[in-house]
Amino acid sequence: MKTFKLNQKILTKSIFVIVLSISAIFSSVSAQEPIKLGFIPLTDCSPIVMAKELGLFKKYGVEVIVTKESSWANVRDKILTGELDGAHCLYSMPFSVYTGVGGKAGSEMKIAMMLNNNGQAITLSNDFCGKVGFKDMAKAGPVVAAKLKAKKEVTFAMTFPGGTHDLWLRNWLALAKINQKTSKIITIPPPQMVANMKVGNMDGFCVGEPWGGVAAMQKVGFTQIATQDIWKDHPEKALVVNKDFSAKRKADLVKVMKAVMEACIWLDVPANRKKTADIIGKAPYVNANNDVIEDRLNGEYNLGCNLGKKIYKGDQMAFHKGGMVNFPRKSHAIWAMAQFVRFGYLKTAPNYKAIADKLILTDLYKEVAASMKIKVPADDMKPFSLTMDKTVFNPANPAAYLKVVKN
């Protein structure tokens, strides 16, 4: 009887140990759930796609699934709900969403690092071919005004309210002295831009490459200006992450950032751009002509409309530049939010600095940069001007800028 009781105790204890072991195994598996990163089919999704293709996520010890998403609104929703842990994202989107311009006010999406500068474009339909030339801002306004008078309405497209493409388009309209209140501005997902222009749904659009290049190649429209002409080395896409993911899986986020950073460094080597174009041009990614992707990555722009070729050297799409690209600057966040006020999205000024502080993971970026021996630029919060609009923007005093800037 004693032996039975003893064996029963040993059995009970063994079962308890087994249960604990199984629980530990499941906890370990749960902690290592794959990280889900989304992207939109654009050339500047390359840091995330190439980090995957080059095996850099595995190198840093994280399993990452990359998924093609249909629209920026879809990316926003999935990051906020946690269906995506992060994504290749318009850098101004978190500020647009938080302020209520492009989502539910107060919703937090965190910027971990920047992915690229430059490489977007304003494309005009062939209706304007021969009437306005490349970078000819003096003619752009009168030509659009003439069509507006004849048609009663001129339509332009961008990709997300308050997103970068929206801001570049509105700055272009202001530079061309086109009244934005008389222009219709619609939202179209990037891969659908060319098809919509082909059937006459818009007179012009602003989007990332390769879609400006594809429009020119297909003779649907022409590149009137590249965004680096409006603002050389402007911020563009960011690695944006879910709030809980950044807090609860910080160590994994650091590994993701290191992999993406290494991909950015690799992408800035000119010899690697053909391989990049060959990979991201495939159907699972951008699904566009490799030659167009490669040319515009290399700064070789066939403009369309018999305008010839424009060569960008030093101001084509960039992904690293010794860390100058990847540092997420609060001054750029404040500039974007000032545009929301400037263009009527917000009736009153938001708390610029507090929002930038809340949504940008500056300390985490500096930690990653230090571990990789990458220099952090010392230019944040210093006044700057855009290349075409010479108005000085002081991030410490956006109100002064808004008093003098033109819509």
Short mmCIF file of C-alpha atoms in Angstrom, two decimals:
data_model
loop_
_atom_site.label_atom_id
_atom_site.label_comp_id
_atom_site.label_asym_id
_atom_site.label_seq_id
_atom_site.Cartn_x
_atom_site.Cartn_y
_atom_site.Cartn_z
CA MET A 1 0.00 0.00 0.00
CA LYS A 2 2.85 2.34 0.89
CA THR A 3 4.57 1.47 -2.36
CA PHE A 4 1.38 2.32 -4.30
CA LYS A 5 1.11 5.70 -2.56
CA LEU A 6 4.79 6.41 -3.24
CA ASN A 7 4.44 5.51 -6.91
CA GLN A 8 1.32 7.64 -7.12
CA LYS A 9 3.25 10.64 -5.76
CA ILE A 10 6.10 10.05 -8.21
CA LEU A 11 3.62 9.74 -11.10
CA THR A 12 1.82 12.92 -10.09
CA LYS A 13 5.10 14.79 -9.81
CA SER A 14 6.23 13.47 -13.21
CA ILE A 15 3.00 14.56 -14.86
CA PHE A 16 3.39 18.00 -13.30
CA VAL A 17 6.93 18.30 -14.67
CA ILE A 18 5.77 17.19 -18.12
CA VAL A 19 2.94 19.74 -18.10
CA LEU A 20 5.39 22.49 -17.11
CA SER A 21 7.77 21.42 -19.88
CA ILE A 22 5.01 21.43 -22.50
CA SER A 23 3.86 24.84 -21.27
CA ALA A 24 7.41 26.16 -21.55
CA ILE A 25 7.69 24.77 -25.08
CA PHE A 26 4.45 26.44 -26.15
CA SER A 27 5.48 29.70 -24.47
CA SER A 28 8.78 29.56 -26.36
CA VAL A 29 7.01 28.91 -29.65
CA SER A 30 4.55 31.70 -28.96
CA ALA A 31 7.41 34.12 -28.25
CA GLN A 32 8.93 33.24 -31.59
CA GLU A 33 5.85 33.79 -33.75
CA PRO A 34 6.85 35.00 -37.23
CA ILE A 35 6.95 38.76 -37.66
CA LYS A 36 4.60 40.03 -40.36
CA LEU A 37 5.73 43.02 -42.44
CA GLY A 38 3.61 44.49 -45.21
CA PHE A 39 4.58 46.44 -48.32
CA ILE A 40 2.91 48.28 -51.17
CA PRO A 41 4.12 47.48 -54.73
CA LEU A 42 6.57 50.37 -55.12
CA THR A 43 10.29 50.45 -55.82
CA ASP A 44 10.99 51.82 -52.36
CA CYS A 45 9.66 48.64 -50.73
CA SER A 46 13.13 47.29 -51.63
CA PRO A 47 14.67 47.48 -48.11
CA ILE A 48 12.09 45.09 -46.69
CA VAL A 49 11.91 42.82 -49.73
CA MET A 50 15.68 42.60 -50.16
CA ALA A 51 16.23 42.01 -46.43
CA LYS A 52 14.04 38.95 -46.95
CA GLU A 53 15.57 37.88 -50.28
CA LEU A 54 19.15 38.32 -49.09
CA GLY A 55 18.53 36.25 -45.96
CA LEU A 56 19.24 39.18 -43.65
CA PHE A 57 16.27 38.58 -41.35
CA LYS A 58 17.53 35.03 -40.80
CA LYS A 59 21.06 36.34 -40.28
CA TYR A 60 19.82 38.43 -37.35
CA GLY A 61 17.72 35.61 -35.93
CA VAL A 62 14.14 36.55 -36.79
CA GLU A 63 11.57 34.84 -38.97
CA VAL A 64 9.78 37.43 -41.10
CA ILE A 65 6.86 37.03 -43.49
CA VAL A 66 6.48 39.82 -46.04
CA THR A 67 3.04 40.41 -47.56
CA LYS A 68 1.89 42.51 -50.50
CA GLU A 69 -0.90 44.89 -49.45
CA SER A 70 -3.55 46.47 -51.66
CA SER A 71 -3.60 50.08 -50.39
CA TRP A 72 -2.17 52.39 -47.76
CA ALA A 73 -5.51 52.36 -45.93
CA ASN A 74 -5.20 48.58 -45.75
CA VAL A 75 -1.67 48.93 -44.33
CA ARG A 76 -2.91 51.43 -41.75
CA ASP A 77 -5.74 49.18 -40.57
CA LYS A 78 -3.58 46.08 -40.32
CA ILE A 79 -0.83 47.83 -38.36
CA LEU A 80 -3.34 49.31 -35.93
CA THR A 81 -5.07 45.96 -35.31
CA GLY A 82 -1.80 44.02 -35.10
CA GLU A 83 -2.53 41.88 -38.14
CA LEU A 84 0.75 43.36 -39.39
CA ASP A 85 3.60 43.97 -36.96
CA GLY A 86 4.95 46.63 -39.28
CA ALA A 87 5.24 47.78 -42.87
CA HIS A 88 6.93 49.84 -45.54
CA CYS A 89 4.90 52.99 -45.07
CA LEU A 90 4.51 56.65 -46.08
CA TYR A 91 6.55 58.49 -43.44
CA SER A 92 3.82 61.08 -42.86
CA MET A 93 1.06 58.47 -42.43
CA PRO A 94 1.46 58.00 -38.64
CA PHE A 95 1.03 61.76 -38.15
CA SER A 96 -1.90 61.89 -40.56
CA VAL A 97 -3.63 59.07 -38.69
CA TYR A 98 -2.87 60.39 -35.20
CA THR A 99 -4.20 63.88 -36.01
CA GLY A 100 -7.38 62.48 -37.58
CA VAL A 101 -6.54 63.47 -41.17
CA GLY A 102 -6.17 59.91 -42.42
CA GLY A 103 -7.67 57.82 -39.64
CA LYS A 104 -9.13 57.79 -36.16
CA ALA A 105 -7.52 60.59 -34.15
CA GLY A 106 -5.22 59.35 -31.40
CA SER A 107 -4.39 56.04 -33.12
CA GLU A 108 -0.69 55.31 -32.69
CA MET A 109 1.65 53.91 -35.33
CA LYS A 110 5.35 54.08 -34.48
CA ILE A 111 8.21 55.07 -36.80
CA ALA A 112 11.28 52.91 -36.19
CA MET A 113 13.50 54.15 -39.04
CA MET A 114 13.43 55.72 -42.48
CA LEU A 115 13.77 53.58 -45.60
CA ASN A 116 14.52 55.98 -48.45
CA ASN A 117 14.74 59.50 -49.85
CA ASN A 118 13.60 60.81 -53.25
CA GLY A 119 12.16 58.79 -56.12
CA GLN A 120 8.54 59.92 -56.51
CA ALA A 121 7.13 61.95 -59.42
CA ILE A 122 4.31 64.12 -60.71
CA THR A 123 2.91 62.55 -63.88
CA LEU A 124 0.62 64.49 -66.22
CA SER A 125 -1.66 62.94 -68.80
CA ASN A 126 -0.85 63.23 -72.49
CA ASP A 127 -3.54 65.92 -72.75
CA PHE A 128 -0.80 68.27 -71.56
CA CYS A 129 1.90 66.89 -73.86
CA GLY A 130 3.55 69.69 -75.83
CA LYS A 131 1.90 72.32 -73.66
CA VAL A 132 4.10 72.12 -70.57
CA GLY A 133 7.68 70.88 -70.31
CA PHE A 134 9.79 69.15 -67.69
CA LYS A 135 10.05 71.29 -64.54
CA ASP A 136 8.33 74.14 -66.39
CA MET A 137 6.35 75.45 -63.42
CA ALA A 138 5.63 78.80 -65.08
CA LYS A 139 3.57 77.06 -67.80
CA ALA A 140 2.06 74.32 -65.64
CA GLY A 141 -0.35 76.66 -63.87
CA PRO A 142 -1.76 78.44 -66.96
CA VAL A 143 -2.08 75.16 -68.89
CA VAL A 144 -4.01 73.49 -66.07
CA ALA A 145 -6.12 76.67 -65.65
CA ALA A 146 -6.99 76.61 -69.37
CA LYS A 147 -8.14 73.00 -69.13
CA LEU A 148 -10.04 73.81 -65.97
CA LYS A 149 -11.88 76.59 -67.78
CA ALA A 150 -12.77 74.26 -70.63
CA LYS A 151 -13.67 71.22 -68.53
CA LYS A 152 -14.96 72.88 -65.37
CA GLU A 153 -12.97 70.29 -63.41
CA VAL A 154 -9.42 68.96 -63.33
CA THR A 155 -8.64 65.81 -61.35
CA PHE A 156 -5.38 64.83 -59.67
CA ALA A 157 -4.69 61.65 -57.75
CA MET A 158 -2.52 60.79 -54.76
CA THR A 159 -2.40 57.68 -52.58
CA PHE A 160 -3.45 58.60 -49.01
CA PRO A 161 -4.79 61.78 -47.35
CA GLY A 162 -1.88 63.46 -45.61
CA GLY A 163 0.57 60.93 -47.04
CA THR A 164 3.79 61.94 -48.75
CA HIS A 165 2.35 61.73 -52.26
CA ASP A 166 -0.49 63.99 -51.17
CA LEU A 167 1.97 66.52 -49.73
CA TRP A 168 4.23 66.52 -52.81
CA LEU A 169 1.20 66.96 -55.07
CA ARG A 170 -0.17 69.86 -53.04
CA ASN A 171 3.25 71.53 -52.89
CA TRP A 172 3.49 71.14 -56.68
CA LEU A 173 0.07 72.73 -57.13
CA ALA A 174 1.13 75.62 -54.90
CA LEU A 175 4.39 76.09 -56.83
CA ALA A 176 2.43 76.10 -60.10
CA LYS A 177 -0.04 78.59 -58.59
CA ILE A 178 -2.94 76.22 -59.23
CA ASN A 179 -5.96 76.86 -57.01
CA GLN A 180 -6.42 73.65 -55.05
CA LYS A 181 -10.02 74.46 -54.23
CA THR A 182 -10.91 74.27 -57.91
CA SER A 183 -9.02 71.00 -58.43
CA LYS A 184 -10.45 67.62 -57.53
CA ILE A 185 -7.97 65.46 -55.62
CA ILE A 186 -8.78 61.77 -55.32
CA THR A 187 -7.17 58.77 -53.61
CA ILE A 188 -5.98 55.84 -55.76
CA PRO A 189 -3.72 52.92 -54.67
CA PRO A 190 -0.26 53.12 -56.31
CA PRO A 191 -0.50 50.08 -58.66
CA GLN A 192 -3.81 51.38 -60.04
CA MET A 193 -2.56 54.82 -61.07
CA VAL A 194 -1.53 54.04 -64.64
CA ALA A 195 -4.69 52.08 -65.44
CA ASN A 196 -6.86 54.91 -64.13
CA MET A 197 -4.99 57.52 -66.15
CA LYS A 198 -5.29 55.30 -69.24
CA VAL A 199 -9.10 55.43 -69.06
CA GLY A 200 -9.17 59.18 -68.35
CA ASN A 201 -10.00 59.17 -64.65
CA MET A 202 -7.37 61.78 -63.83
CA ASP A 203 -5.31 64.56 -65.40
CA GLY A 204 -2.26 63.95 -63.23
CA PHE A 205 -1.01 61.94 -60.29
CA CYS A 206 1.74 61.76 -57.72
CA VAL A 207 3.07 58.35 -56.75
CA GLY A 208 6.29 56.47 -56.15
CA GLU A 209 8.26 54.64 -58.79
CA PRO A 210 8.01 52.64 -60.90
CA TRP A 211 4.53 53.89 -61.78
CA GLY A 212 5.64 57.27 -63.14
CA GLY A 213 8.17 55.44 -65.31
CA VAL A 214 5.56 52.88 -66.40
CA ALA A 215 3.16 55.66 -67.45
CA ALA A 216 5.89 57.20 -69.60
CA MET A 217 6.89 53.82 -71.08
CA GLN A 218 3.29 53.02 -71.98
CA LYS A 219 2.81 56.54 -73.42
CA VAL A 220 -0.07 57.14 -71.04
CA GLY A 221 1.49 60.23 -69.47
CA PHE A 222 4.81 61.97 -68.87
CA THR A 223 6.98 62.95 -65.92
CA GLN A 224 6.56 66.68 -65.42
CA ILE A 225 8.79 66.77 -62.36
CA ALA A 226 10.43 64.38 -59.88
CA THR A 227 9.91 65.00 -56.19
CA GLN A 228 13.66 65.39 -55.63
CA ASP A 229 13.37 68.49 -57.86
CA ILE A 230 10.83 69.89 -55.40
CA TRP A 231 12.85 68.88 -52.32
CA LYS A 232 16.23 67.24 -52.79
CA ASP A 233 16.75 64.28 -50.43
CA HIS A 234 13.25 64.55 -49.02
CA PRO A 235 12.05 61.90 -46.54
CA GLU A 236 9.78 59.32 -48.13
CA LYS A 237 9.05 55.84 -46.72
CA ALA A 238 9.57 54.57 -43.19
CA LEU A 239 9.50 51.30 -41.30
CA VAL A 240 6.31 51.81 -39.29
CA VAL A 241 5.33 49.36 -36.58
CA ASN A 242 2.45 48.39 -34.33
CA LYS A 243 2.58 50.07 -30.92
CA ASP A 244 2.33 46.84 -28.89
CA PHE A 245 4.88 45.08 -31.06
CA SER A 246 7.41 47.85 -30.46
CA ALA A 247 6.89 47.58 -26.71
CA LYS A 248 6.52 43.83 -26.18
CA ARG A 249 8.97 42.54 -28.79
CA LYS A 250 11.57 45.28 -28.69
CA ALA A 251 14.48 42.82 -29.02
CA ASP A 252 12.93 41.37 -32.18
CA LEU A 253 12.26 44.84 -33.57
CA VAL A 254 15.94 45.68 -33.07
CA LYS A 255 16.88 42.61 -35.11
CA VAL A 256 14.42 43.59 -37.85
CA MET A 257 15.87 47.10 -37.95
CA LYS A 258 19.43 45.76 -38.23
CA ALA A 259 18.42 43.53 -41.14
CA VAL A 260 16.63 46.37 -42.91
CA MET A 261 19.55 48.73 -42.27
CA GLU A 262 21.97 46.24 -43.80
CA ALA A 263 19.64 45.93 -46.81
CA CYS A 264 19.62 49.73 -47.17
CA ILE A 265 23.44 49.80 -47.17
CA TRP A 266 23.48 47.03 -49.81
CA LEU A 267 20.90 48.82 -51.96
CA ASP A 268 23.02 51.97 -52.18
CA VAL A 269 25.78 50.06 -53.97
CA PRO A 270 25.15 50.89 -57.67
CA ALA A 271 26.19 47.41 -58.80
CA ASN A 272 23.34 45.91 -56.76
CA ARG A 273 20.54 47.84 -58.39
CA LYS A 274 20.09 45.57 -61.41
CA LYS A 275 19.68 42.54 -59.12
CA THR A 276 17.20 44.54 -57.05
CA ALA A 277 15.15 45.45 -60.13
CA ASP A 278 15.14 41.85 -61.33
CA ILE A 279 13.83 40.63 -57.97
CA ILE A 280 11.28 43.29 -57.03
CA GLY A 281 9.94 43.41 -60.60
CA LYS A 282 8.53 39.91 -60.18
CA ALA A 283 4.80 39.30 -59.66
CA PRO A 284 4.94 38.60 -55.89
CA TYR A 285 6.42 42.06 -55.36
CA VAL A 286 6.00 45.11 -57.64
CA ASN A 287 5.04 43.23 -60.82
CA ALA A 288 6.39 45.81 -63.25
CA ASN A 289 8.95 46.07 -66.05
CA ASN A 290 12.45 45.40 -64.69
CA ASP A 291 14.09 47.88 -67.06
CA VAL A 292 11.90 50.75 -65.90
CA ILE A 293 12.57 49.91 -62.26
CA GLU A 294 16.33 49.68 -62.85
CA ASP A 295 16.55 52.89 -64.90
CA ARG A 296 14.77 55.02 -62.34
CA LEU A 297 16.66 53.39 -59.46
CA ASN A 298 19.83 54.49 -61.29
CA GLY A 299 18.47 58.01 -61.83
CA GLU A 300 17.88 57.55 -65.58
CA TYR A 301 14.43 58.97 -66.32
CA ASN A 302 12.86 58.58 -69.77
CA LEU A 303 10.34 61.35 -69.29
CA GLY A 304 7.87 60.53 -72.07
CA CYS A 305 6.08 63.01 -74.37
CA ASN A 306 9.27 63.51 -76.47
CA LEU A 307 10.90 65.26 -73.51
CA GLY A 308 13.95 63.03 -73.69
CA LYS A 309 15.91 61.76 -70.71
CA LYS A 310 16.79 63.33 -67.36
CA ILE A 311 19.79 61.95 -65.47
CA TYR A 312 19.89 62.23 -61.69
CA LYS A 313 23.27 61.64 -60.12
CA GLY A 314 23.49 61.93 -56.37
CA ASP A 315 19.82 62.79 -55.98
CA GLN A 316 18.18 59.63 -57.30
CA MET A 317 16.40 57.27 -54.91
CA ALA A 318 18.69 56.68 -51.91
CA PHE A 319 18.41 54.17 -49.09
CA HIS A 320 21.30 54.88 -46.70
CA LYS A 321 23.96 57.53 -47.53
CA GLY A 322 26.04 56.76 -44.46
CA GLY A 323 22.96 56.93 -42.22
CA MET A 324 21.72 60.30 -43.49
CA VAL A 325 18.63 58.60 -44.96
CA ASN A 326 17.63 56.27 -42.14
CA PHE A 327 17.50 58.63 -39.15
CA PRO A 328 13.82 59.56 -38.49
CA ARG A 329 13.87 63.33 -37.93
CA LYS A 330 11.29 65.03 -35.73
CA SER A 331 11.69 68.19 -37.81
CA HIS A 332 10.34 66.32 -40.84
CA ALA A 333 7.37 65.12 -38.80
CA ILE A 334 6.62 68.69 -37.73
CA TRP A 335 6.92 69.89 -41.35
CA ALA A 336 4.38 67.28 -42.47
CA MET A 337 1.90 68.28 -39.77
CA ALA A 338 2.37 71.94 -40.70
CA GLN A 339 1.28 70.99 -44.23
CA PHE A 340 -1.94 69.54 -42.78
CA VAL A 341 -2.68 73.00 -41.38
CA ARG A 342 -1.48 74.78 -44.51
CA PHE A 343 -3.72 72.80 -46.84
CA GLY A 344 -6.82 72.87 -44.64
CA TYR A 345 -6.84 69.34 -43.27
CA LEU A 346 -6.53 70.71 -39.73
CA LYS A 347 -8.26 73.89 -38.57
CA THR A 348 -5.92 74.39 -35.64
CA ALA A 349 -2.28 73.53 -35.10
CA PRO A 350 -1.61 70.21 -33.35
CA ASN A 351 0.92 69.79 -30.58
CA TYR A 352 3.70 69.25 -33.10
CA LYS A 353 6.62 68.35 -30.86
CA ALA A 354 4.64 66.17 -28.46
CA ILE A 355 3.22 64.11 -31.34
CA ALA A 356 6.65 63.70 -32.95
CA ASP A 357 8.08 62.63 -29.58
CA LYS A 358 5.28 60.11 -29.10
CA LEU A 359 5.37 58.46 -32.52
CA ILE A 360 9.08 58.40 -33.43
CA LEU A 361 11.24 55.76 -31.73
CA THR A 362 14.32 57.99 -31.69
CA ASP A 363 16.11 56.29 -28.79
CA LEU A 364 15.62 52.86 -30.33
CA TYR A 365 16.99 54.04 -33.66
CA LYS A 366 20.06 55.51 -31.96
CA GLU A 367 20.60 52.23 -30.12
CA VAL A 368 20.53 50.28 -33.39
CA ALA A 369 22.74 52.80 -35.18
CA ALA A 370 25.32 52.72 -32.38
CA SER A 371 25.42 48.91 -32.41
CA MET A 372 26.09 49.00 -36.17
CA LYS A 373 28.57 51.90 -35.94
CA ILE A 374 26.35 54.11 -38.09
CA LYS A 375 26.60 57.85 -37.52
CA VAL A 376 23.43 59.65 -36.42
CA PRO A 377 23.04 63.03 -38.22
CA ALA A 378 23.14 66.11 -36.01
CA ASP A 379 20.77 68.21 -38.14
CA ASP A 380 17.42 67.39 -36.53
CA MET A 381 15.28 70.35 -35.42
CA LYS A 382 17.38 72.79 -37.46
CA PRO A 383 15.66 75.16 -39.93
CA PHE A 384 15.58 74.08 -43.57
CA SER A 385 14.05 74.98 -46.94
CA LEU A 386 12.76 72.90 -49.83
CA THR A 387 14.67 73.08 -53.11
CA MET A 388 11.94 74.97 -55.02
CA ASP A 389 10.07 76.66 -52.19
CA LYS A 390 12.74 78.74 -50.50
CA THR A 391 10.53 79.58 -47.52
CA VAL A 392 12.47 78.76 -44.36
CA PHE A 393 10.83 76.17 -42.16
CA ASN A 394 11.85 76.37 -38.53
CA PRO A 395 10.54 73.26 -36.72
CA ALA A 396 10.63 75.21 -33.46
CA ASN A 397 8.20 77.78 -34.93
CA PRO A 398 5.83 76.31 -37.57
CA ALA A 399 3.40 79.19 -37.05
CA ALA A 400 5.89 81.69 -38.53
CA TYR A 401 6.25 79.49 -41.63
CA LEU A 402 2.47 79.19 -42.03
CA LYS A 403 2.08 82.98 -42.00
CA VAL A 404 4.19 83.43 -45.12
CA VAL A 405 3.75 80.22 -47.12
CA LYS A 406 1.36 80.13 -50.07
CA ASN A 407 -1.21 77.44 -50.81
#
